[in-house]
Every structure is written in C-alpha cells, then in structure tokens.
mmCIF file of C-alpha atoms and ligand atoms in Angstrom:
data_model
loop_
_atom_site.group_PDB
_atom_site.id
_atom_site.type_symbol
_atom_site.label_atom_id
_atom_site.label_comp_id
_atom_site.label_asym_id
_atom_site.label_seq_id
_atom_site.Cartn_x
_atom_site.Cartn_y
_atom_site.Cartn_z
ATOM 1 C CA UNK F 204 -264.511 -123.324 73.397
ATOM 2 C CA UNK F 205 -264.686 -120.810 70.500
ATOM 3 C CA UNK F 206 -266.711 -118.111 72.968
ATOM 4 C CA UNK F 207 -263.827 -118.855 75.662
ATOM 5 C CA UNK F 208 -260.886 -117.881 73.096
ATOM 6 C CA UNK F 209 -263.396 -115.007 72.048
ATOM 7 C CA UNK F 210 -263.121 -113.895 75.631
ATOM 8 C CA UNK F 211 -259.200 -114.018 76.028
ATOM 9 C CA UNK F 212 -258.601 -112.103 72.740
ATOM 10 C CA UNK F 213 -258.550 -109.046 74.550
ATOM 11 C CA UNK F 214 -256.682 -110.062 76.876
ATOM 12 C CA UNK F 215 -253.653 -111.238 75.096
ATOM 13 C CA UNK F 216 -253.506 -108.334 73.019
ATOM 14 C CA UNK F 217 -253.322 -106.126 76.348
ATOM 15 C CA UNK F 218 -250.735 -108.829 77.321
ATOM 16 C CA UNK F 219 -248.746 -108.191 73.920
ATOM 17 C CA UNK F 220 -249.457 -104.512 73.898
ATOM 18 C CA UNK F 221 -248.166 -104.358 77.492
ATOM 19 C CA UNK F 222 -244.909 -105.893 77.060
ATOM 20 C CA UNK F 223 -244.138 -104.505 73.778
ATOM 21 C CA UNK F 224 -244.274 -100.766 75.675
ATOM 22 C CA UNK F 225 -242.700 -101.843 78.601
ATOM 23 C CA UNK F 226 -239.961 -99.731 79.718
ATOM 24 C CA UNK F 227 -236.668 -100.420 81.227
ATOM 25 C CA UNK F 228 -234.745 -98.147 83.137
ATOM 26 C CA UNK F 229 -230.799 -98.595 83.748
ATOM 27 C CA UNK F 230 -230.636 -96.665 87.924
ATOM 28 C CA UNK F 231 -229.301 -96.456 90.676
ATOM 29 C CA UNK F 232 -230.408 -95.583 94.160
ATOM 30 C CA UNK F 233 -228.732 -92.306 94.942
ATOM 31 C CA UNK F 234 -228.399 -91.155 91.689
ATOM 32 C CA UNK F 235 -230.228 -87.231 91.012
ATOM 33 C CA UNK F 236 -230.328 -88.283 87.659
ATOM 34 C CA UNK F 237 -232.269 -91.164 87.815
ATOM 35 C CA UNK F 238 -234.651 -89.988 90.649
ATOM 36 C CA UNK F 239 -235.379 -87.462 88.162
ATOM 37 C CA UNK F 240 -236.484 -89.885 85.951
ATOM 38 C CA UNK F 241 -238.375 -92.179 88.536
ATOM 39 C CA UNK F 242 -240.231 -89.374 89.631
ATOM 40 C CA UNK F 243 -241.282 -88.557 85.916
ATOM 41 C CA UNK F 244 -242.461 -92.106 85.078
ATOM 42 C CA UNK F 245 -244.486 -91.995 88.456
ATOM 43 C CA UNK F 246 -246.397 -88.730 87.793
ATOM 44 C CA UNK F 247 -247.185 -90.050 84.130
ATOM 45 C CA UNK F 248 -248.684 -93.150 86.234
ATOM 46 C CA UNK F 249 -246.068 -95.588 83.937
ATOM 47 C CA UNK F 250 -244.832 -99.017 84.335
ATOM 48 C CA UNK F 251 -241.347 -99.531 84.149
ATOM 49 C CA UNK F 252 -238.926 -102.519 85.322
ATOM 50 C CA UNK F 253 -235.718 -101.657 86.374
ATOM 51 C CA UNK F 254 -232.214 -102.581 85.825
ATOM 52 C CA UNK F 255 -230.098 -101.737 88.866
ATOM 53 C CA UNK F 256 -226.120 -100.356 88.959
ATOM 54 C CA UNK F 257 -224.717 -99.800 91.325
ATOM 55 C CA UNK F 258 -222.057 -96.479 90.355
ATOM 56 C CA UNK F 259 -220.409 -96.916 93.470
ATOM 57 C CA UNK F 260 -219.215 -100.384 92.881
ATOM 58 C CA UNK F 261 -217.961 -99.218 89.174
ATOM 59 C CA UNK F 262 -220.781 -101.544 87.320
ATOM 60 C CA UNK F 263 -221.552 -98.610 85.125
ATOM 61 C CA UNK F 264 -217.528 -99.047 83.178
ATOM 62 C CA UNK F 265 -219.338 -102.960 82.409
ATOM 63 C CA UNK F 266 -218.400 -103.418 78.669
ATOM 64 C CA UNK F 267 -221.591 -103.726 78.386
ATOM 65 C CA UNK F 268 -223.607 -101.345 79.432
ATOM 66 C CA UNK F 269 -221.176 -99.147 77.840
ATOM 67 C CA UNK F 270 -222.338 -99.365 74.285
ATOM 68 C CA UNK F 271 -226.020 -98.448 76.124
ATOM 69 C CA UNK F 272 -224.427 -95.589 77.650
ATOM 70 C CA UNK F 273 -220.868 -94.417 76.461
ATOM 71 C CA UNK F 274 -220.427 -91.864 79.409
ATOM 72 C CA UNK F 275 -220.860 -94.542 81.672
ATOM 73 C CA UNK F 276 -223.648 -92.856 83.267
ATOM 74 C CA UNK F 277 -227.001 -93.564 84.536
ATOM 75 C CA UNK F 278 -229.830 -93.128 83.759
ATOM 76 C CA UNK F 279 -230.323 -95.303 80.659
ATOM 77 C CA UNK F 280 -234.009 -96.010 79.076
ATOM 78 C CA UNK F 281 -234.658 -98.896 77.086
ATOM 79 C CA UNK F 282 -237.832 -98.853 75.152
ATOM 80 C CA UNK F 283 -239.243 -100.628 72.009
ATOM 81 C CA UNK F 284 -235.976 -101.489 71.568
ATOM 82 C CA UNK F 285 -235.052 -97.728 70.820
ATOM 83 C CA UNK F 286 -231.967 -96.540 73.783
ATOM 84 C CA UNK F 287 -232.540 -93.070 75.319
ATOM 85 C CA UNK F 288 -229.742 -91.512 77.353
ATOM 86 C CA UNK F 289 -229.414 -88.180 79.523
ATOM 87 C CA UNK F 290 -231.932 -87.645 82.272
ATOM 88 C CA UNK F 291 -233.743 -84.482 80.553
ATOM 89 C CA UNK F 292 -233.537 -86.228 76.916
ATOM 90 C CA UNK F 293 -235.403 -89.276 78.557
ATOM 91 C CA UNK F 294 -238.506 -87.178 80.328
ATOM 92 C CA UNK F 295 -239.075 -85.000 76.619
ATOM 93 C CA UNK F 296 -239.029 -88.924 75.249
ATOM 94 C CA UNK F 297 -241.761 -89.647 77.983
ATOM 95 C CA UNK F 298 -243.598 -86.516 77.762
ATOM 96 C CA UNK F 299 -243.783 -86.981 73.487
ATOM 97 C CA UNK F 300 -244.772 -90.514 73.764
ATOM 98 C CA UNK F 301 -247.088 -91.005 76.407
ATOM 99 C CA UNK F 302 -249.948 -88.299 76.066
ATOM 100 C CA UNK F 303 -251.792 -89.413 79.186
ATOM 101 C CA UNK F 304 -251.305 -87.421 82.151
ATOM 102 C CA UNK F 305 -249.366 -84.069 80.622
ATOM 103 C CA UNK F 306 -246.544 -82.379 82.597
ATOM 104 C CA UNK F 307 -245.528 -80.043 79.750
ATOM 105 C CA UNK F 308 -247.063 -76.763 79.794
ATOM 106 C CA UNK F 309 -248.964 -75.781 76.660
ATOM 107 C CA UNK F 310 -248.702 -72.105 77.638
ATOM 108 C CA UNK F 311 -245.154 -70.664 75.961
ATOM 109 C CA UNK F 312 -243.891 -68.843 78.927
ATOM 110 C CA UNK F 313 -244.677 -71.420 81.812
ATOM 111 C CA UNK F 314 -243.005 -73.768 79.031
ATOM 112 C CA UNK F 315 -239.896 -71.188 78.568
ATOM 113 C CA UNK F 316 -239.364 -70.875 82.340
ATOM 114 C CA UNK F 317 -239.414 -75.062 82.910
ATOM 115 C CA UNK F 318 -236.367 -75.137 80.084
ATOM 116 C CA UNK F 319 -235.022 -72.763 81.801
ATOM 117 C CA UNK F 320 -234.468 -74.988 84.534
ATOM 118 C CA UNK F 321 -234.061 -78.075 83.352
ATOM 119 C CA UNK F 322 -231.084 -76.143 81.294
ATOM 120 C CA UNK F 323 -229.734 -74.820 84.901
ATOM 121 C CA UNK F 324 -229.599 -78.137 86.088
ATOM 122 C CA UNK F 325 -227.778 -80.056 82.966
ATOM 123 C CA UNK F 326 -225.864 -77.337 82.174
ATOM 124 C CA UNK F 327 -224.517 -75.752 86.023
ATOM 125 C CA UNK F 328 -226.365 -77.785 88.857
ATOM 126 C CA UNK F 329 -225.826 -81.032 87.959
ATOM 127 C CA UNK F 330 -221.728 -80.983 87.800
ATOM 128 C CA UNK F 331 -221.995 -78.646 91.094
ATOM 129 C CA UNK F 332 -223.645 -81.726 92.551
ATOM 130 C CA UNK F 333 -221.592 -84.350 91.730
ATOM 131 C CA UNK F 334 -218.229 -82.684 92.814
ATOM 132 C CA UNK F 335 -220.304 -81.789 96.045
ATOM 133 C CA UNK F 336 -221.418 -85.306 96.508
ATOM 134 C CA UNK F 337 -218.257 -87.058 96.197
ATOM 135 C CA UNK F 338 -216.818 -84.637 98.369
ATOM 136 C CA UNK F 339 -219.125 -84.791 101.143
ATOM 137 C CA UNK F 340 -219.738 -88.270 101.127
ATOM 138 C CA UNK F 341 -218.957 -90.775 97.637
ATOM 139 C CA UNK F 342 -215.191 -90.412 97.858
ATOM 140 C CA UNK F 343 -215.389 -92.370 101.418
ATOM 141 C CA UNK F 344 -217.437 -94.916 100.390
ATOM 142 C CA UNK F 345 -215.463 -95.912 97.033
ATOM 143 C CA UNK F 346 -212.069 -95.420 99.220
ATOM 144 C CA UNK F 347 -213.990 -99.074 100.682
ATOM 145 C CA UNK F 348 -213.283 -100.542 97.647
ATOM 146 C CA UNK F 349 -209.140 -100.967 99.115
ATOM 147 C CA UNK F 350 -206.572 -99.442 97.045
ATOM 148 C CA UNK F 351 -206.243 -101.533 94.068
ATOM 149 C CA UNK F 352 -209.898 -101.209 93.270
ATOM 150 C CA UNK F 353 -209.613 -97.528 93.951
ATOM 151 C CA UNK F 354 -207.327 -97.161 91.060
ATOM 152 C CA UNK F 355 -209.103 -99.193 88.418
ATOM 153 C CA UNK F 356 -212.533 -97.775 89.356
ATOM 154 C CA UNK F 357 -211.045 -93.793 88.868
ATOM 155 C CA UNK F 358 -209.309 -95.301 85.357
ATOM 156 C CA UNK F 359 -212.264 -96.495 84.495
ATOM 157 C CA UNK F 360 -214.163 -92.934 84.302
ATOM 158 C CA UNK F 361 -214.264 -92.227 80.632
ATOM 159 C CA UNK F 362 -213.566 -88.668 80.378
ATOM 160 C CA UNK F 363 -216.874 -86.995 79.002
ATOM 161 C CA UNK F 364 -218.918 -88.748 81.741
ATOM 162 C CA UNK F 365 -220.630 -87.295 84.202
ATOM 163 C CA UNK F 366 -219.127 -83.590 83.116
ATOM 164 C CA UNK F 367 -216.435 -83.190 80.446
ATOM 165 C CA UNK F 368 -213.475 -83.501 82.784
ATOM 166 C CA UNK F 369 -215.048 -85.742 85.275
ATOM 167 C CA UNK F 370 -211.996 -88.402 84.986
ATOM 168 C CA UNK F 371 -210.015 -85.890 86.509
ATOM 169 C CA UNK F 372 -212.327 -84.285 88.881
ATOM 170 C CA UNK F 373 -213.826 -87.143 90.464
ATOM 171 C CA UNK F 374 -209.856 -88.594 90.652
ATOM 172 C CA UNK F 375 -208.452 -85.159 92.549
ATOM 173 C CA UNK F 376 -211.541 -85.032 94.995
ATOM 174 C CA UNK F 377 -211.290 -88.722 96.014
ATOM 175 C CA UNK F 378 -207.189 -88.095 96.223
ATOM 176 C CA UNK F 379 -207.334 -84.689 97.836
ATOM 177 C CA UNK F 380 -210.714 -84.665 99.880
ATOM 178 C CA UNK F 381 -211.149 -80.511 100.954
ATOM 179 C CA UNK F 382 -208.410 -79.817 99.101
ATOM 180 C CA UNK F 383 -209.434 -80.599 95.686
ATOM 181 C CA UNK F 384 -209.688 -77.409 93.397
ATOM 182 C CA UNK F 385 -213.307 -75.755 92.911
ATOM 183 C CA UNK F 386 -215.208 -76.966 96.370
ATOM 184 C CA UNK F 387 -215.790 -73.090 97.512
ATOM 185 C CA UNK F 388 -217.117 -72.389 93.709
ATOM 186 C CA UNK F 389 -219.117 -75.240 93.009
ATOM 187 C CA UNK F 390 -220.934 -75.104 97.000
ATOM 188 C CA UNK F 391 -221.669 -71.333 95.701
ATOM 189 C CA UNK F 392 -223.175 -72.258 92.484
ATOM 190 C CA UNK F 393 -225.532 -75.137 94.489
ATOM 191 C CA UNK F 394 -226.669 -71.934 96.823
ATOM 192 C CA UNK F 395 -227.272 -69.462 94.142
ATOM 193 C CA UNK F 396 -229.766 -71.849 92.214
ATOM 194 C CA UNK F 397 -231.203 -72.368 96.102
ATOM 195 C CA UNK F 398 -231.600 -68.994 96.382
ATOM 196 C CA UNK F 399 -233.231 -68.645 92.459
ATOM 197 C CA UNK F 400 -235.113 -70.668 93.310
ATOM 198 C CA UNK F 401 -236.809 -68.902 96.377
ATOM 199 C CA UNK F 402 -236.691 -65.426 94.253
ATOM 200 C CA UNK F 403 -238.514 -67.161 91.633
ATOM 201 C CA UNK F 404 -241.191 -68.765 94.077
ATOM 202 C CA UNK F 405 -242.416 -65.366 95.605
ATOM 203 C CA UNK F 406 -244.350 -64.923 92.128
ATOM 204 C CA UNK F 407 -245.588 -68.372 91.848
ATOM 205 C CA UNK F 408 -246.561 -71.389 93.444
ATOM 206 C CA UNK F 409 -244.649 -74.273 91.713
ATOM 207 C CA UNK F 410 -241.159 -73.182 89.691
ATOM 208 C CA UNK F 411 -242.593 -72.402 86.100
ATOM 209 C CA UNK F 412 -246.137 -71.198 87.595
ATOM 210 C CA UNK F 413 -249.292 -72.227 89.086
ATOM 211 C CA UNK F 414 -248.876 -75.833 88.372
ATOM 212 C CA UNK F 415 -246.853 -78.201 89.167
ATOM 213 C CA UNK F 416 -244.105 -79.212 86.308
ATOM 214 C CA UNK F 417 -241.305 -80.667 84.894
ATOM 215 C CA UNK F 418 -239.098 -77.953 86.543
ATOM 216 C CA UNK F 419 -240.126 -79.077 89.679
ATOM 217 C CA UNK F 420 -239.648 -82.247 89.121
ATOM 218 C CA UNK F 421 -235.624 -81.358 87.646
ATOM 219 C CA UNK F 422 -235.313 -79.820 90.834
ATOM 220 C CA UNK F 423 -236.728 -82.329 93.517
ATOM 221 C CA UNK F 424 -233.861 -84.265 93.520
ATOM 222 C CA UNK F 425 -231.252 -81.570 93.850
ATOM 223 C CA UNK F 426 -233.203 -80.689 97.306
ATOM 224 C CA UNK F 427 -233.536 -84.032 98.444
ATOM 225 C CA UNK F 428 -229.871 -84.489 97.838
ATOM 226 C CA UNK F 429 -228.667 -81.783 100.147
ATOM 227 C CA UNK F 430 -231.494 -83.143 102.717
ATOM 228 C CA UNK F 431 -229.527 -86.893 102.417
ATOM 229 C CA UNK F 432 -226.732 -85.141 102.981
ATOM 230 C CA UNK F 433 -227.398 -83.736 106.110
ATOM 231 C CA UNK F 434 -227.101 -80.234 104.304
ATOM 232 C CA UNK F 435 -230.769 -78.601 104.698
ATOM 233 C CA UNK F 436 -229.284 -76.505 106.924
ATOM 234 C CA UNK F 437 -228.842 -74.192 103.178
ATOM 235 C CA UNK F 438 -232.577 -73.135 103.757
ATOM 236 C CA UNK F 439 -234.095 -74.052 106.473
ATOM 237 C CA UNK F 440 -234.104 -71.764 109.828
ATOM 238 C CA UNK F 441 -235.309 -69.239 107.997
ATOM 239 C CA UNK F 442 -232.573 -68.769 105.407
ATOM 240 C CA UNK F 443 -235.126 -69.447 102.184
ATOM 241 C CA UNK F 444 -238.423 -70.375 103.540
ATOM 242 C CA UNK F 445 -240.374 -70.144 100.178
ATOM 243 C CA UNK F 446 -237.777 -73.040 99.334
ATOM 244 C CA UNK F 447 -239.015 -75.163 102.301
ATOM 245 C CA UNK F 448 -242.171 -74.657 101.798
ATOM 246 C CA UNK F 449 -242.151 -76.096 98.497
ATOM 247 C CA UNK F 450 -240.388 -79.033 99.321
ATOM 248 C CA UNK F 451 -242.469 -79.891 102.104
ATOM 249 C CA UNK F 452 -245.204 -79.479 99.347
ATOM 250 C CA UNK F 453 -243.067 -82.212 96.854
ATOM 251 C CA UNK F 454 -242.818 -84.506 99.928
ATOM 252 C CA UNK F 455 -246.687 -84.718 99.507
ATOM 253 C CA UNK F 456 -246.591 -86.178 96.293
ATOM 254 C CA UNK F 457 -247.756 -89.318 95.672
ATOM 255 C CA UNK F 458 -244.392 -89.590 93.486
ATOM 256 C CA UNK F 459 -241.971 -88.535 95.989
ATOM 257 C CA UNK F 460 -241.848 -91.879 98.125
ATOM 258 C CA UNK F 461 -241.452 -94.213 95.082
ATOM 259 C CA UNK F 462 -238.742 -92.135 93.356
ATOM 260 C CA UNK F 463 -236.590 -90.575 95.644
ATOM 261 C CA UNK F 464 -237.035 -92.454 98.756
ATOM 262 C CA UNK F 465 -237.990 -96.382 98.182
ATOM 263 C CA UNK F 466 -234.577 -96.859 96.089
ATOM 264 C CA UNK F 467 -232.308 -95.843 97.924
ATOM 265 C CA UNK F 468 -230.748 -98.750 99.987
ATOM 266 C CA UNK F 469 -230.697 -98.283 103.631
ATOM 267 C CA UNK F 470 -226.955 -98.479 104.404
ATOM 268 C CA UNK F 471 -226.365 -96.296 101.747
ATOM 269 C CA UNK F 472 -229.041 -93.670 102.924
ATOM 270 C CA UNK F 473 -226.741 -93.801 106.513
ATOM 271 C CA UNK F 474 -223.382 -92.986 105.016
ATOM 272 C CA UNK F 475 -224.903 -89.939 102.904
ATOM 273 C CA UNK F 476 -226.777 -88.657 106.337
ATOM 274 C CA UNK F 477 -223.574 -89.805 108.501
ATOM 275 C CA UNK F 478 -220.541 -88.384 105.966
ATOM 276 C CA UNK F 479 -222.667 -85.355 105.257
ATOM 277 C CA UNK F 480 -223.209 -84.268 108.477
ATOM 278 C CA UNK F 481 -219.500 -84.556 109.299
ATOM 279 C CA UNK F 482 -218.985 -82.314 105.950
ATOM 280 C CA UNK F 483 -221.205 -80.214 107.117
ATOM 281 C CA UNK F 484 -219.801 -77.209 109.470
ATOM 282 C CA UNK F 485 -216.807 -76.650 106.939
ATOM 283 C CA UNK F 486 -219.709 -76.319 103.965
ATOM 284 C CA UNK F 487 -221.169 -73.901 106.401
ATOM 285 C CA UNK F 488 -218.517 -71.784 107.160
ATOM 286 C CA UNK F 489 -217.826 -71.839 103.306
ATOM 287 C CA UNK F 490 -221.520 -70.168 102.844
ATOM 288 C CA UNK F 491 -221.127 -68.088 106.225
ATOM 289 C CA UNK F 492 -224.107 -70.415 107.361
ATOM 290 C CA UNK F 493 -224.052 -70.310 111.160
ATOM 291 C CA UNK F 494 -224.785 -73.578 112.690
HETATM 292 N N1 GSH M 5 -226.369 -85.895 81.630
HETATM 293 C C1 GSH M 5 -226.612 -87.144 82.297
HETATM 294 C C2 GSH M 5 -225.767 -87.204 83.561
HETATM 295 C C3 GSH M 5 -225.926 -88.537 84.267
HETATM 296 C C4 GSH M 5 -225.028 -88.642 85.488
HETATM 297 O O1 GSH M 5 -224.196 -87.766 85.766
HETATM 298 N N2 GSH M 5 -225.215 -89.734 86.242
HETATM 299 C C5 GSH M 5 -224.402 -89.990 87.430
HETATM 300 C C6 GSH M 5 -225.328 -90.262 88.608
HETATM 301 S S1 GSH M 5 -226.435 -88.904 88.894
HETATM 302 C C7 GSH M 5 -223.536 -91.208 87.211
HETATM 303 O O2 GSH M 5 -223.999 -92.171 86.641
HETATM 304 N N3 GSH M 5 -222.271 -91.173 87.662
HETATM 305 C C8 GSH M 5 -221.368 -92.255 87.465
HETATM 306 C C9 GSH M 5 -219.961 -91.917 87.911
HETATM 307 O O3 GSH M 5 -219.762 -90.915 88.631
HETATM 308 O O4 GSH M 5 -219.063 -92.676 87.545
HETATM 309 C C10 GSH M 5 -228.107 -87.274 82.614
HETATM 310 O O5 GSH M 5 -228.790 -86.261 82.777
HETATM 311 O O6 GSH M 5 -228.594 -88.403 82.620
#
C-alpha cells in the first residue's frame, strides 16, 4: 500500500502543480487581439482553457467580466489568480514567466525592432483595424441584433475601449456605413504598415531578423484579418510579394491552425469572407487597387 502511495506522489504534485499554473484566457473567435495571444501560448507549447465571448453578441459589457476587463475588451488572462489585460501586456507576462521555449530576442536590436512593432500595432494598426472591420463586415452582423438591441449594445461601449473614442466610432460606422468619418485614412494607415512591412522584409527573413518573433506573431493576425475579409487583394498579384511570401511561411506554422483558424466559428468565418468581399471594390478604388 505504502509503495503504491509512494508511486502516486509524483503524480499528484504534477496534478497540483498543473492546475495551480493553469491559464485561462477570456476570447473570442475573430478577435486580432486574442489570436495574438492564442498564437503566443501555442508557440510557448502552453496549456490554457478558455473562456469564450462572444463581442458581437455584447457579452463583453457583462457586469461581470467588466471588473476583469474595464474596457470591455478581449483578451483577458487569468492566471494564479493574478488578471492580465491588453494583448501585448499579456505575451511580455508569458514571455517573463514561462522560460521554456523563448520568443524574445536576447540580441538589443532584433529586440528594438519587435517593440517597434508590437508598438505599431497597439498604438496605429490596431484602431485602423477595428474601424475597418466593422465597416467591412461587424456593423452588418450586430445590425442582426434588431433595433432595440442595436441601441443598448452601442450604449454599452464604454468609451476608452477598444480606442479612446471607440463609443463614438464604432456608433457612427454602424449608423453611417461608407459614410462614417476616417474610412479613406484609416484603409491608408492598414496599407502603409503592409507596405513597411514588405520594405522591412527585403533585409530579413522574419520582421525583427533571421528568426522568427514576437513581431511576427503581432502581425499574423492583422494579415489573416484582411485574408477573412476577402481583402488580400492589398498584396497579392504582385503588389507586395515579400509580404506573401511570409505569410504563406506563417501558414506553415504549427501555431497558425490552432490560433487563428480552429476558433473561429464557421458562420462567422462566411459573413467576414461574404461582407468583405462585397466591401471590397470600393476599398480598392480607395487604394487605386485595380481589381
Ligand atoms: N489593447 C487591447 C485591445 C483589445 C481589443 O480591442 N479587443 C477587441 C477585439 S480585437 C474587442 O474586444 N472589442 C470589443 C468591442 O468592439 O466592443 C489589447 O491589445 O488587448
């Protein structure tokens, strides 16, 4: 009896130590924020459980899950009882606590040029990308949610949320559609970091260097976006083939399936392919893209 408990010893422990590091991750499907994330805890070979909400049904304005996450944004982490918020903030946390399997450079440069663009992507890419998502595509599928619901769902949108003036934002591009203010500027600001990013990837292989990092990672799901959109028509055909080779080279990751794809629910993979392809032509003609 004793040598039997001597031999599950280990065992519980690995059971305790297991459970007391599991992480939880607060996601959604579509959301660049969270594939980020997904994509991080995949290359770092973690196990995480997830906590699904759905931002297009308005579960992220839950009571709730607002004292996790006062901007009512995914993605939230949940670990050792400890809550981590913001996308980038969440990967350092990863990166820092977790030494197995290193994404951070340790040279200085490669490690200036991947806050570089993790810093392009809080800071300018990510609120081009959510005003170009609900244009394209979100604003239809929360207009599903009938009138009434409509309302209380744009109320709802604290105003530091997704950007600073997001309330209003999201609120004039699901009222006004092509017409809200700042769809030319923000599509412009999405192709300039496109086009950074194929200046930057005639010196090197992956964004910060030779290897692959977390600035490629920040960046998958900005690509991938544009491809569920229907968009990828803003580098393929020749227009930035350094940027299409590198994706096709992401695609190849063991990560990429997992994070960005597996997710993503299948009806709401159609309406991003389906509303961003009708989008489409007038983003075009916006960029001079001929299609
Ligand atoms: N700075 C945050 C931004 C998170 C964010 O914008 N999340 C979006 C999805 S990618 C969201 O939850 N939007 C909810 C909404 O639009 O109401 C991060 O990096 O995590």
């Amino acid at each position: 009896m004793i040598e039997e408990l001597v031999k599950l010893k280990p065992v519980y422990y690995e059971f305790n130590l297991y459970w007391g590091k599991m992480l939880k991750l607060y996601h959604h499907g579509s959301s660049v924020c969270a594939a980020k994330v997904r994509m991080y805890l995949s290359e770092k070979k973690l196990d995480w459980k997830g906590h699904y909400i759905d931002i297009l049904a308005g579960e992220q304005f839950d009571p709730e899950y607002i004292k996790l996450n006062p901007k009512a944004v995914v993605p939230t982490l949940e670990h050792n009882g400890e809550i981590i918020c913001d996308s980038t903030i969440i990967c350092e946390y990863l990166e820092d606590t977790f030494k197995e399997f290193p994404i951070r450079p340790t040279n200085p440069v490669e490690h200036s040029r991947v806050l570089y663009w993790t810093k392009a992507v809080d800071e300018a890419l990510h609120p081009a990308c959510g005003f170009i998502t609900y244009l394209a595509c979100h604003r239809h599928i929360v207009s599903r949610l009938g009138s009434d619901k409509v309302k209380a769902f744009l109320e709802s949108t604290p105003t530091m949320s997704v950007t600073a003036d997001w309330h209003e934002t999201k609120k004039s591009i699901v009222r006004k559609g092509m017409k809200a203010k700042g769809a030319h500027a923000k599509l412009r600001l999405y192709d300039h970091y496109l086009k950074n990013m194929e200046d930057n990837l005639e010196k090197n292989n992956w964004l910060a260097g030779d290897s692959f990092t977390f600035a490629d990672i920040a960046m998958t799901p900005y690509i991938n976006r544009l491809e569920m959109l229907s968009m990828s028509g803003m580098w393929t055909g020749g227009r930035m083939p350094r940027v299409e080779n590198w994706f096709k080279k992401i695609k190849k990751r063991p990560s990429f399936k997992p994070a960005l794809v597996d997710w993503l629910p299948d009806d709401l993979a159609e309406d991003m392919r389906n509303f961003g392809f009708e989008s489409w032509p007038e983003f075009a003609k916006l960029l001079e893209i001929e299609i």
